[in-house]
Amino acid sequence: MNISININGETVTRDVEPRTLLVHFIRDTPGLTGTHWGCDTSNCGACVVQMDGQPLKSCTALAAMCEGHEIRTVEALEVDGKLDPIQQGFHEKHALQCGFCTPGMLMTTRALLDENPDPTEAEIRMAISGSICRCTGYQNIVAAVRWAAENAEAEVQS
Amino acid sequence: MTAVGDRPIGFGPLKRKEDARFIRGKGNYLDDIRLPGMVHMAILRSPFAHAKINSIDTSAALALPGVAAVITAKDLETLGLAWMPTISYDTQAVLAGDKVRFQGQEVAAVIAIDEYIARDALQLIDVDYEPLPAVVNARKALDEDAPLIRDDKDGQLDNLASPTWEAGDEESTDKAFAEADTIVSRDIIYPRCHPAPLETCGMIADFNPETGQLDLYNGNQAPHAHRTVYAHVAGLAEHMIRIKCNDIGGGFGNKVPVYPGYVCAIAGSIVAGVPVKWIEDRSENLMSTGFARDYIMKSDICAKDGKITGLRVDVIADHGAFDSTAQPTKFPAGFFHIVCGSYDLQASHVKVKAVYTNKAPGGVAYRCSFRITEAVYLVERMVEALALEMHIDPIDLRMQSFIGTEQFPYETTTGWTYDSGDYHKTMRVAMDIAGYEDLRQEQEEKRARGELMGIGISFFTEGVGAGPRKHMDILGLAMNDGADLRVHPSGKAVVSLSAQTQGQGHETTFAQIVAEELGIPPEDVEVRHGDTDKSPYGLGTYGSRSTPVSGAAVAVVSRKVRDKARAIAAQMLETRPEDLAWEKGRWYVKGDPSVGATIFDITERAYSGDSLPEGMEGGLDAQVIYDPPNLTYPYGAYIAVVDVDPETAHVTVRRFIAVDDCGVRINPMIVDGQIHGGLAEGVGIALMEVITFDEEGNCLNGSFMDYLIPTALECPDFELGATVTPCPHHPLGAKGVGESPNVGSPPAIVNAVIDALQPLGVNHVDMPCTPARVWAAMQGNAAPPQ
């Protein structure tokens, strides 16, 4: 079937099988391999993208279901060479090591801050509890989200 | 510290160079790679733990449009690849031909135009299995009536995986126990768990039939060693094999071995003549790749006059169906015999018996430093049990028994020579951060109210940085590492490593080592690794060996360049080399610091048309292979505070204090990140993570639905501290540290759980301390995991 999905502001049209998972659709589109696949039971969150601003595990959505929706991936966080504060915060606070969970974490926490610009530590931990990180022990991720919350004006400037 | 603005040139909390690509989704992990003409491979796996294979019918799969080939053991036999050697000098079936020996074992491989069709085709392969009774319980593996698993091996009449291995001295240990005034015995299990890196294992094999060149894209932790193995197995010359490891989404020991899927992808590419990509899914990763631990340990510990005097351990090691344990050749139980821990013992004795069972192979993985996780868990649990028996504070017993600072270098009764340590000081730092006395007070008050609060201690000594070539090799390859440093005419440099980062920050910290030694800013030092055509030979990253071995190599190669620079500077300054002194980035005339040459001036000269000292070649570069004289022995003092819900037996790790001493810290920010991650693993292992099997050998934890990994909700904010006791034999005084937190933390948490349950008279609980298991212990029915 032929489907069109708006990904990062551009319409991507491809002929796919109905069973094609969104994660594969996104990754098979040239250049969008930032979205990762870490499990097969919808637990790890490495594949989180935003659909209409809400975090979505893209391994648990069929591409065909996303026609007409707006998908945003990690590649769209940086605008005109300016990092999203959440990207900057992850760098400042050493909130990534191997980097494999990072895109999903970034998209999850971007959605959190859009809804709740000043989250408590408990709110941050709850928000990212659908994402597994094997490297960081989470502590610096929490710190990075706080950094981004406290430096939100950086985004406004862009 | 020399600095450019707030950026350190050399050691310090430099932010990571790697981050730029990862935060933009521009990393280059294995599955991101797409080659022209690439096809996909999927693997059919055994539903049985133990079964004879009567026949495999692949005709329906082959008939499916889009399927290019189906490979079985018969096809591999013609290539001599049906079985492969393991790191432990055993053999492992690549694809099962005669029978299957664990659930999830590789039986056939399908190559198709896309991964969806490849998996469709798996459903169409018809295998006729004849189930056999499975060996699940390692304690019964050597029973007379136990089914023989390895009937493929000539002369193998039972399920013994390797000869019983011993360390220490039995006689003197018996004497220590005979003279002791307190003896405690425990059966302690370190259950099977799994490193589960977030990125699973995989391979893209690209064989060029015209040239005979084999390019392998594969995120593994030891690319050079893998290349040598493939050369032997496939009969190709090493220069015709190129392994490229790009970004790796975590390794944690899972990506050290060669897996059957890799060999199948190579065979597939040779057969199909196009690149073949294989990426396993999570269930395949958990069920078939290298597990960790699975040690069943029977132990006695004794004390005399308030001091620990002796320890003996009798281990049954469950190695699964093939012994593919990754460890140095002469160490079949890894470094388990470091089990004397941080204590000045009179005597100790260790015996390890390894058996085959109908389970996946593995054993050494998951930040274990070659079985030191098991050793530290054992000794720290036993010391805690001894303290309980003696009615003495567990910290007091440790303090009274520690190896004294003046005793280093210290030779243990099992033959290790610890390099340095100040254990009393580090323990006191941890007690201060924890507010230990106040915690005990709080605990007393809570106990009076019927609340269950526990405080658990772990004081560990690690042994990392394998290793000296006279003792340590893997498959005959000395455990050394290379470094190649080239300073360009512009003064920027490239350092190539045989170490292979999987997130540990090598691209940043190794640049810092060059910066520290040569004064070239770290952003001008490019760190390269992971391409066997371009980096010097060495054994890779595991066992926390990168800093001890590769880090030393980079320091030494930098000093070689610095020495050459000195000779050039002497000529430039018209003086003798011995009249020059070094400050970071510059040679200057002793007694007249205003006259000197910077490393940039010298580099320019080295490449210019100007003359050089007689006999000296132009350019500024050097290469070394570093052979470490000993391991490094970092250590740490950990204190866990847990609350156990009396109604549900749910354990919460409320606080975790970790004071690590890894000698000189190259980048404290990165060290702390390593420790956070390892502590989270420790929380998982202690409370949640386990791989178990039912009586038929069905794996009960083969996905993230039931192999539980801690999320941000289960991990506390870790409270870290540091002491610095440099390694005397390391060029930088640095010790490894990456695995310390996983090694040290599980015993602290389990000791805390048992401490919490003291009012109920509980003196033992096995990991993982799930609510069900803790509840059973609270009812007096503690049962080990199966």
Coordinates of C-alpha atoms in Angstrom, one line a residue, chain B residues 394-600:
Chain B
P394 CA 30.3 -5.6 59.8
I395 CA 32.5 -2.5 59.2
D396 CA 34.5 -3.2 62.4
L397 CA 35.2 -6.8 61.3
R398 CA 36.4 -5.5 57.9
M399 CA 38.5 -2.8 59.4
Q400 CA 40.2 -5.3 61.7
S401 CA 40.9 -7.6 58.8
F402 CA 41.9 -5.3 56.0
I403 CA 45.3 -5.5 54.3
G404 CA 47.2 -2.6 55.8
T405 CA 48.5 0.2 53.6
E406 CA 52.1 -0.6 54.5
Q407 CA 51.6 -4.2 53.2
F408 CA 51.3 -3.2 49.5
P409 CA 52.4 -4.6 47.1
Y410 CA 50.5 -7.5 48.8
E411 CA 50.6 -11.1 47.7
T412 CA 47.3 -12.9 48.4
T413 CA 47.3 -16.6 49.5
T414 CA 45.9 -17.4 46.0
G415 CA 48.7 -15.7 44.1
W416 CA 47.6 -12.2 43.2
T417 CA 49.9 -9.2 43.9
Y418 CA 47.8 -6.2 44.7
D419 CA 49.5 -3.0 43.6
S420 CA 48.3 -0.4 46.1
G421 CA 45.5 0.5 48.5
D422 CA 44.5 2.5 51.6
Y423 CA 41.4 0.6 52.5
H424 CA 40.8 2.0 56.0
K425 CA 40.8 5.6 54.6
T426 CA 38.3 4.8 51.8
M427 CA 36.0 2.9 54.2
R428 CA 36.0 5.9 56.5
V429 CA 35.1 8.3 53.6
A430 CA 32.1 6.1 52.8
M431 CA 31.1 6.0 56.4
D432 CA 31.3 9.8 56.6
I433 CA 29.1 10.3 53.4
A434 CA 26.6 7.8 54.7
G435 CA 26.5 9.2 58.2
Y436 CA 27.0 5.6 59.3
E437 CA 26.5 6.0 63.0
D438 CA 23.3 8.0 62.4
L439 CA 22.0 5.3 60.1
R440 CA 22.5 2.6 62.7
Q441 CA 20.6 4.9 65.1
E442 CA 17.8 5.4 62.7
Q443 CA 17.7 1.7 62.1
E444 CA 17.3 1.0 65.8
E445 CA 14.4 3.4 66.1
K446 CA 12.7 1.9 63.0
R447 CA 13.1 -1.6 64.3
A448 CA 11.4 -0.5 67.5
R449 CA 8.4 0.6 65.3
G450 CA 8.4 -2.7 63.4
E451 CA 9.9 -1.1 60.2
L452 CA 12.4 -3.1 58.2
M453 CA 15.4 -1.0 57.3
G454 CA 18.7 -2.5 56.3
I455 CA 22.3 -1.3 55.9
G456 CA 24.6 -3.3 53.8
I457 CA 28.3 -3.0 53.3
S458 CA 30.6 -4.2 50.5
F459 CA 34.3 -3.5 50.4
F460 CA 35.9 -4.9 47.3
T461 CA 39.2 -5.2 45.6
E462 CA 39.1 -5.5 41.8
G463 CA 41.8 -6.9 39.5
V464 CA 41.7 -5.3 36.0
G465 CA 43.9 -4.7 33.1
A466 CA 44.7 -8.2 31.7
G467 CA 47.4 -8.6 31.3
P468 CA 51.1 -9.5 31.4
R469 CA 52.0 -11.6 28.4
K470 CA 53.8 -14.2 30.4
H471 CA 50.6 -15.1 32.2
M472 CA 47.7 -13.9 30.1
D473 CA 46.7 -14.7 26.6
I474 CA 43.4 -15.3 24.7
L475 CA 43.7 -18.1 22.2
G476 CA 47.4 -17.7 22.3
L477 CA 47.3 -14.0 21.7
A478 CA 49.1 -12.0 24.4
M479 CA 46.8 -9.6 26.2
N480 CA 48.7 -6.5 25.2
D481 CA 47.4 -3.4 23.4
G482 CA 48.8 -1.1 20.7
A483 CA 48.8 2.6 20.3
D484 CA 49.9 4.6 17.2
L485 CA 50.3 8.3 17.5
R486 CA 50.8 10.6 14.5
V487 CA 51.3 14.4 15.0
H488 CA 50.5 16.2 11.8
P489 CA 52.5 19.2 10.5
S490 CA 49.7 21.5 11.7
G491 CA 50.3 20.2 15.3
K492 CA 47.0 18.2 15.4
A493 CA 47.3 14.5 16.1
V494 CA 45.6 11.2 15.5
V495 CA 46.0 8.4 18.0
S496 CA 44.9 4.9 16.9
L497 CA 43.9 2.3 19.5
S498 CA 43.2 -1.4 19.7
A499 CA 40.8 -0.7 22.5
Q500 CA 37.2 -0.5 21.3
T501 CA 34.7 1.9 23.1
Q502 CA 31.1 0.9 23.5
G503 CA 30.2 4.1 25.3
Q504 CA 33.0 4.4 27.8
G505 CA 34.2 7.7 26.3
H506 CA 37.5 6.6 24.8
E507 CA 37.4 9.2 22.1
T508 CA 37.4 11.8 24.8
T509 CA 39.7 10.4 27.5
F510 CA 42.4 9.0 25.2
A511 CA 42.7 12.4 23.7
Q512 CA 43.1 13.8 27.2
I513 CA 46.0 11.4 27.8
V514 CA 47.8 12.7 24.7
A515 CA 46.9 16.2 25.8
E516 CA 48.3 15.6 29.2
E517 CA 51.5 14.1 27.9
L518 CA 52.1 16.4 24.9
G519 CA 50.2 19.6 25.6
I520 CA 48.2 19.3 22.4
P521 CA 44.6 20.4 23.3
P522 CA 42.3 17.3 23.4
E523 CA 40.0 18.7 20.6
D524 CA 43.0 18.6 18.3
V525 CA 43.6 14.9 19.1
E526 CA 41.5 12.6 17.0
V527 CA 41.0 9.1 18.6
R528 CA 40.5 6.3 16.1
H529 CA 39.7 2.7 16.7
G530 CA 37.5 -0.1 15.4
D531 CA 39.0 -0.5 11.9
T532 CA 41.4 -3.4 11.9
D533 CA 43.0 -2.1 8.7
K534 CA 43.9 1.2 10.4
S535 CA 44.5 0.5 14.1
P536 CA 47.4 -1.3 15.8
Y537 CA 46.8 -4.9 17.0
G538 CA 45.5 -5.5 20.5
L539 CA 42.9 -7.4 22.4
G540 CA 40.1 -4.9 22.8
T541 CA 37.9 -3.6 25.6
Y542 CA 36.5 -5.8 28.4
G543 CA 37.7 -6.5 31.9
S544 CA 38.1 -2.8 32.4
R545 CA 41.4 -3.2 30.6
S546 CA 41.3 -0.1 28.4
T547 CA 42.9 2.4 30.9
P548 CA 45.4 -0.1 32.4
V549 CA 46.6 -1.4 29.1
S550 CA 45.6 0.9 26.2
G551 CA 45.8 4.0 28.4
A552 CA 49.3 3.1 29.4
A553 CA 50.1 2.4 25.7
V554 CA 48.9 5.9 24.8
A555 CA 50.9 7.5 27.6
V556 CA 54.1 5.6 26.5
V557 CA 53.6 6.4 22.8
S558 CA 53.1 10.1 23.7
R559 CA 56.3 10.0 25.7
K560 CA 58.2 8.5 22.7
V561 CA 57.0 11.4 20.6
R562 CA 58.0 13.8 23.4
D563 CA 61.5 12.3 23.5
K564 CA 61.9 12.8 19.8
A565 CA 60.6 16.3 20.2
R566 CA 63.2 16.9 22.8
A567 CA 66.0 16.0 20.5
I568 CA 64.6 18.3 17.8
A569 CA 64.1 21.1 20.3
A570 CA 67.7 20.7 21.4
Q571 CA 68.9 21.2 17.9
M572 CA 66.5 24.2 17.4
L573 CA 67.7 25.8 20.7
E574 CA 71.3 24.8 20.1
T575 CA 71.7 23.0 23.3
R576 CA 71.9 19.4 24.5
P577 CA 68.7 17.3 25.0
E578 CA 69.7 16.7 28.7
D579 CA 69.7 20.5 29.3
L580 CA 66.0 20.7 28.5
A581 CA 63.1 20.5 30.9
W582 CA 59.5 19.7 30.0
E583 CA 56.4 21.6 30.9
K584 CA 53.1 20.6 29.4
G585 CA 53.4 21.4 25.7
R586 CA 56.9 22.8 25.7
W587 CA 60.6 22.0 26.1
Y588 CA 62.7 24.8 27.6
V589 CA 66.2 25.4 28.7
K590 CA 66.8 24.5 32.3
G591 CA 67.7 27.7 34.2
D592 CA 66.3 29.9 31.4
P593 CA 62.6 29.1 31.0
S594 CA 62.1 32.0 28.5
V595 CA 64.1 30.0 25.9
G596 CA 62.1 27.1 24.6
A597 CA 60.2 25.4 21.8
T598 CA 56.5 24.4 21.9
I599 CA 55.3 21.1 20.7
F600 CA 53.9 23.1 17.7

